[in-house]
Structures are given as C-alpha cells and as structure tokens.
Amino acid sequence: DARDQYEIRTHKRMMDIIFASIVCIFSIPIFITVSAAIKLTSRGPVFFIQERVGLSKRVFRMYKFRSMVMGAEEKQADLESCNEACGPVFKICDDPRITPVGKFLRKTSIDELPQLINVLKGDMSIVGPRPLPVRDYNGFSEDWHRRRFSVRPGITCLWQIQGRSNILFDRWMELDMEYIDRWSLWLDLKIMVKTIPIVLKGSGAV
C-alpha cells in the first residue's frame, strides 16, 4: 500500500546517502588527481555543469568532471549532422570536442563521479533512469517516454548494464519503463553490483 511504498522509498534514499557518502570519502584521492590532470592539460574549469531534467520534469544542475574543451556545448550545433544516435539524443563515438584526459575519464566512467554530489543533494539516486539534457528532453515525441520522469534519475540503471551507448533509443526507453515497473531495493542492489564489471571493462562508454 501507500505506506509500504513510502517506507521502501525512504530506505532507498537512506541507501543512496550512505553509499554516496562512503564512495565520496574513498574517492577523495581520485577527485584530487583528476582535478589536477584536467587543469594541467586543458583550459577551463574542473567540473562540467549542465542542466538536466529530473523527477517530475524538474530541471537541476548535474555535475561531471569536464571531459571536453571549453565551449563544447556551443559547438554542438555544428556537429548535429554527425550525430550517430537515433532519437532525440546526441552521441558521436569520436567526438572532436573531447580532450585526451577526457577520453580516459569517459572510458573509465570516472567523469561520472561528481554525480555523487547530486545524489547527496537529492537531485539523483544511485540507481534510476539517466537524467537527460534539456535539449534531448525537448526532442521527446512519445508520451510513454515521459514516464521516466516519475522517478528520481540515477547514475546507473538497466541501460548501463545492458549495453549503454550500443543500445538504440527506443530500447533504452523500454528498459527505463521496465525498471520503473519492476522497481525494488533488491533490483537496485543487483544493478549496482552488475554495474561494477561493466564500468571496469568500459563497455559501451562514449
């Protein structure tokens, strides 16, 4: 019933806070090393901050380690004809805007670590549909796609453990709907465990 669902979601939030706090503490050396590498090899800030669409279509500022050159978003319009993804999303395997350090950060998914800050702030969860940029959200044309905004977005989900960028857009959305329909704390734990080898292999990372 509603009370049980509330308690389960409260437990999910507690799990998010505990896990994110622990990982943040143990990742301090990585944060320091990556920050230095970014500052020493390219001009611009350490973090890339972008508006994303989250729970109930609320726009929030998502953090990542900067993996592209300064002004990368302004240059995207010139690369639209090179987009290799279907649907409203934008992906290029050999994106010319990515820095040498950025290629490593993306391959290892280290660029995603600052999103733990978003988890602690309550913008995101550890597990949930990936938060999309406002540009991609504006390209949605199917109402069923928008169901993904009924839950808090996450760092990892079924999409990550089943192929990531190798999956077509509609299949990606179907996996998000499957997660929403099947959601449980046990499913979250399984996804978190399965994400580890995927990240270590760099499978589907772009």
Tab-separated table of C-alpha atoms in Angstrom, residues 1-204:
chain	number	residue	atom	x	y	z
A	1	ASP	CA	0.000	0.000	0.000
A	2	ALA	CA	0.972	3.683	0.029
A	3	ARG	CA	2.598	3.449	3.474
A	4	ASP	CA	4.737	0.478	2.431
A	5	GLN	CA	5.835	2.280	-0.740
A	6	TYR	CA	6.752	5.344	1.309
A	7	GLU	CA	8.864	3.254	3.671
A	8	ILE	CA	10.619	1.478	0.803
A	9	ARG	CA	11.426	4.774	-0.916
A	10	THR	CA	12.707	6.140	2.389
A	11	HIS	CA	15.007	3.127	2.643
A	12	LYS	CA	16.149	3.734	-0.935
A	13	ARG	CA	17.017	7.330	-0.073
A	14	MET	CA	18.926	6.209	3.020
A	15	MET	CA	20.841	3.678	0.920
A	16	ASP	CA	21.676	6.419	-1.583
A	17	ILE	CA	23.040	8.728	1.120
A	18	ILE	CA	25.102	6.031	2.836
A	19	PHE	CA	26.568	4.637	-0.387
A	20	ALA	CA	27.301	8.057	-1.910
A	21	SER	CA	28.934	9.265	1.318
A	22	ILE	CA	31.202	6.228	1.566
A	23	VAL	CA	32.250	6.372	-2.097
A	24	CYS	CA	32.877	10.133	-1.903
A	25	ILE	CA	35.188	9.691	1.092
A	26	PHE	CA	37.207	6.907	-0.541
A	27	SER	CA	37.286	8.813	-3.846
A	28	ILE	CA	38.971	11.926	-2.445
A	29	PRO	CA	42.387	10.937	-3.907
A	30	ILE	CA	40.732	10.372	-7.300
A	31	PHE	CA	38.999	13.767	-7.131
A	32	ILE	CA	42.323	15.477	-6.378
A	33	THR	CA	44.248	13.600	-9.107
A	34	VAL	CA	41.603	14.082	-11.786
A	35	SER	CA	41.164	17.772	-10.933
A	36	ALA	CA	44.904	18.336	-11.307
A	37	ALA	CA	45.023	16.409	-14.598
A	38	ILE	CA	42.173	18.455	-16.084
A	39	LYS	CA	43.639	21.809	-15.006
A	40	LEU	CA	47.132	20.930	-16.245
A	41	THR	CA	46.080	19.693	-19.691
A	42	SER	CA	43.276	21.989	-20.822
A	43	ARG	CA	41.912	25.461	-20.235
A	44	GLY	CA	38.719	25.746	-18.221
A	45	PRO	CA	37.029	24.575	-15.004
A	46	VAL	CA	37.403	21.129	-13.457
A	47	PHE	CA	33.670	20.453	-13.445
A	48	PHE	CA	31.181	20.487	-16.286
A	49	ILE	CA	27.775	21.605	-15.033
A	50	GLN	CA	24.743	21.061	-17.227
A	51	GLU	CA	21.011	21.445	-16.744
A	52	ARG	CA	19.245	18.081	-16.759
A	53	VAL	CA	15.594	17.068	-16.423
A	54	GLY	CA	14.859	15.055	-13.288
A	55	LEU	CA	11.979	13.905	-11.108
A	56	SER	CA	8.636	15.453	-12.118
A	57	LYS	CA	10.463	17.188	-15.004
A	58	ARG	CA	12.272	19.452	-12.561
A	59	VAL	CA	15.431	20.941	-14.059
A	60	PHE	CA	18.569	20.639	-11.930
A	61	ARG	CA	22.304	21.225	-12.387
A	62	MET	CA	24.206	17.968	-12.842
A	63	TYR	CA	27.943	17.726	-12.142
A	64	LYS	CA	30.576	15.828	-14.115
A	65	PHE	CA	34.328	16.100	-14.484
A	66	ARG	CA	34.921	18.173	-17.613
A	67	SER	CA	35.921	15.877	-20.467
A	68	MET	CA	35.543	18.331	-23.352
A	69	VAL	CA	37.151	21.565	-24.440
A	70	MET	CA	35.749	24.902	-23.303
A	71	GLY	CA	32.653	25.983	-25.239
A	72	ALA	CA	31.801	22.416	-26.262
A	73	GLU	CA	28.041	22.960	-25.944
A	74	GLU	CA	28.164	25.963	-28.274
A	75	LYS	CA	29.971	23.803	-30.862
A	76	GLN	CA	27.359	21.028	-30.749
A	77	ALA	CA	25.116	22.723	-33.318
A	78	ASP	CA	27.923	22.446	-35.869
A	79	LEU	CA	28.153	18.693	-35.238
A	80	GLU	CA	24.452	17.794	-35.403
A	81	SER	CA	24.912	16.282	-38.876
A	82	CYS	CA	27.462	13.853	-37.379
A	83	ASN	CA	25.081	12.562	-34.699
A	84	GLU	CA	25.297	8.749	-34.590
A	85	ALA	CA	22.404	8.207	-32.159
A	86	CYS	CA	18.777	7.652	-33.076
A	87	GLY	CA	16.004	9.580	-31.374
A	88	PRO	CA	16.495	12.954	-29.703
A	89	VAL	CA	19.820	12.145	-28.000
A	90	PHE	CA	23.234	13.242	-29.297
A	91	LYS	CA	26.230	10.876	-29.448
A	92	ILE	CA	29.434	10.776	-31.516
A	93	CYS	CA	31.947	7.981	-30.881
A	94	ASP	CA	34.971	10.090	-31.869
A	95	ASP	CA	33.696	13.472	-30.720
A	96	PRO	CA	36.382	16.042	-31.644
A	97	ARG	CA	35.500	18.130	-28.581
A	98	ILE	CA	36.759	15.504	-26.125
A	99	THR	CA	40.179	16.163	-24.589
A	100	PRO	CA	42.856	13.426	-24.243
A	101	VAL	CA	42.242	13.293	-20.484
A	102	GLY	CA	38.507	13.353	-21.164
A	103	LYS	CA	38.751	10.188	-23.293
A	104	PHE	CA	40.221	8.324	-20.337
A	105	LEU	CA	37.655	9.765	-17.922
A	106	ARG	CA	34.784	8.672	-20.167
A	107	LYS	CA	36.231	5.242	-20.889
A	108	THR	CA	36.548	4.545	-17.160
A	109	SER	CA	33.324	6.441	-16.252
A	110	ILE	CA	35.346	8.481	-13.748
A	111	ASP	CA	33.770	11.603	-15.262
A	112	GLU	CA	30.506	10.500	-13.602
A	113	LEU	CA	31.886	10.503	-10.028
A	114	PRO	CA	30.811	14.099	-9.211
A	115	GLN	CA	27.201	12.984	-9.666
A	116	LEU	CA	27.531	11.539	-6.176
A	117	ILE	CA	27.161	15.179	-5.091
A	118	ASN	CA	23.821	15.261	-6.918
A	119	VAL	CA	22.815	12.090	-5.059
A	120	LEU	CA	23.642	13.660	-1.689
A	121	LYS	CA	21.693	16.798	-2.670
A	122	GLY	CA	18.650	14.683	-3.576
A	123	ASP	CA	18.658	15.528	-7.291
A	124	MET	CA	19.552	11.961	-8.221
A	125	SER	CA	19.625	8.406	-6.920
A	126	ILE	CA	22.364	5.814	-7.329
A	127	VAL	CA	20.006	3.741	-9.490
A	128	GLY	CA	17.424	5.230	-11.830
A	129	PRO	CA	16.886	6.355	-15.437
A	130	ARG	CA	19.721	8.554	-16.665
A	131	PRO	CA	18.892	12.295	-16.449
A	132	LEU	CA	18.737	13.780	-19.939
A	133	PRO	CA	19.852	17.254	-21.047
A	134	VAL	CA	17.085	19.773	-21.654
A	135	ARG	CA	17.952	19.645	-25.376
A	136	ASP	CA	17.198	15.904	-25.519
A	137	TYR	CA	14.023	16.220	-23.437
A	138	ASN	CA	12.690	18.858	-25.826
A	139	GLY	CA	13.016	16.299	-28.614
A	140	PHE	CA	10.710	13.754	-26.920
A	141	SER	CA	7.679	12.995	-29.072
A	142	GLU	CA	6.101	9.999	-27.281
A	143	ASP	CA	4.101	10.346	-24.070
A	144	TRP	CA	5.258	6.951	-22.788
A	145	HIS	CA	8.859	8.182	-22.866
A	146	ARG	CA	7.951	10.810	-20.280
A	147	ARG	CA	7.064	8.173	-17.668
A	148	ARG	CA	10.785	8.062	-16.838
A	149	PHE	CA	10.322	11.411	-15.066
A	150	SER	CA	8.029	9.791	-12.481
A	151	VAL	CA	11.087	8.579	-10.540
A	152	ARG	CA	14.334	10.216	-9.400
A	153	PRO	CA	17.032	9.868	-12.108
A	154	GLY	CA	20.132	7.847	-11.352
A	155	ILE	CA	23.804	7.269	-12.084
A	156	THR	CA	23.194	3.725	-13.318
A	157	CYS	CA	20.207	1.669	-14.448
A	158	LEU	CA	19.275	-1.256	-16.698
A	159	TRP	CA	20.528	0.715	-19.722
A	160	GLN	CA	24.081	0.785	-18.321
A	161	ILE	CA	24.270	-2.940	-17.638
A	162	GLN	CA	22.757	-3.968	-20.986
A	163	GLY	CA	24.899	-2.072	-23.452
A	164	ARG	CA	24.812	1.667	-22.690
A	165	SER	CA	25.520	3.646	-25.876
A	166	ASN	CA	25.272	0.476	-28.004
A	167	ILE	CA	21.511	0.362	-27.351
A	168	LEU	CA	19.027	2.119	-29.640
A	169	PHE	CA	16.982	4.954	-28.144
A	170	ASP	CA	13.580	3.213	-28.064
A	171	ARG	CA	15.107	0.134	-26.407
A	172	TRP	CA	16.769	2.438	-23.872
A	173	MET	CA	13.378	3.960	-23.045
A	174	GLU	CA	11.819	0.483	-22.807
A	175	LEU	CA	14.479	-0.523	-20.270
A	176	ASP	CA	13.676	2.586	-18.227
A	177	MET	CA	9.979	1.632	-18.218
A	178	GLU	CA	10.921	-1.915	-17.216
A	179	TYR	CA	12.936	-0.557	-14.295
A	180	ILE	CA	10.048	1.653	-13.143
A	181	ASP	CA	7.572	-1.248	-13.328
A	182	ARG	CA	9.866	-3.770	-11.593
A	183	TRP	CA	11.490	-1.407	-9.101
A	184	SER	CA	12.541	-2.765	-5.720
A	185	LEU	CA	15.510	-2.360	-3.386
A	186	TRP	CA	16.680	-5.816	-4.448
A	187	LEU	CA	16.657	-4.785	-8.122
A	188	ASP	CA	18.678	-1.673	-7.233
A	189	LEU	CA	21.281	-3.804	-5.458
A	190	LYS	CA	21.554	-6.183	-8.419
A	191	ILE	CA	22.008	-3.287	-10.847
A	192	MET	CA	24.684	-1.714	-8.634
A	193	VAL	CA	26.630	-4.990	-8.453
A	194	LYS	CA	26.341	-5.632	-12.211
A	195	THR	CA	27.458	-2.077	-12.983
A	196	ILE	CA	30.924	-2.650	-11.478
A	197	PRO	CA	32.299	-5.072	-14.134
A	198	ILE	CA	30.666	-3.051	-16.915
A	199	VAL	CA	32.492	0.087	-15.750
A	200	LEU	CA	35.795	-1.767	-15.323
A	201	LYS	CA	35.550	-3.089	-18.896
A	202	GLY	CA	34.489	0.292	-20.274
A	203	SER	CA	31.704	-1.430	-22.202
A	204	GLY	CA	29.546	0.931	-24.265
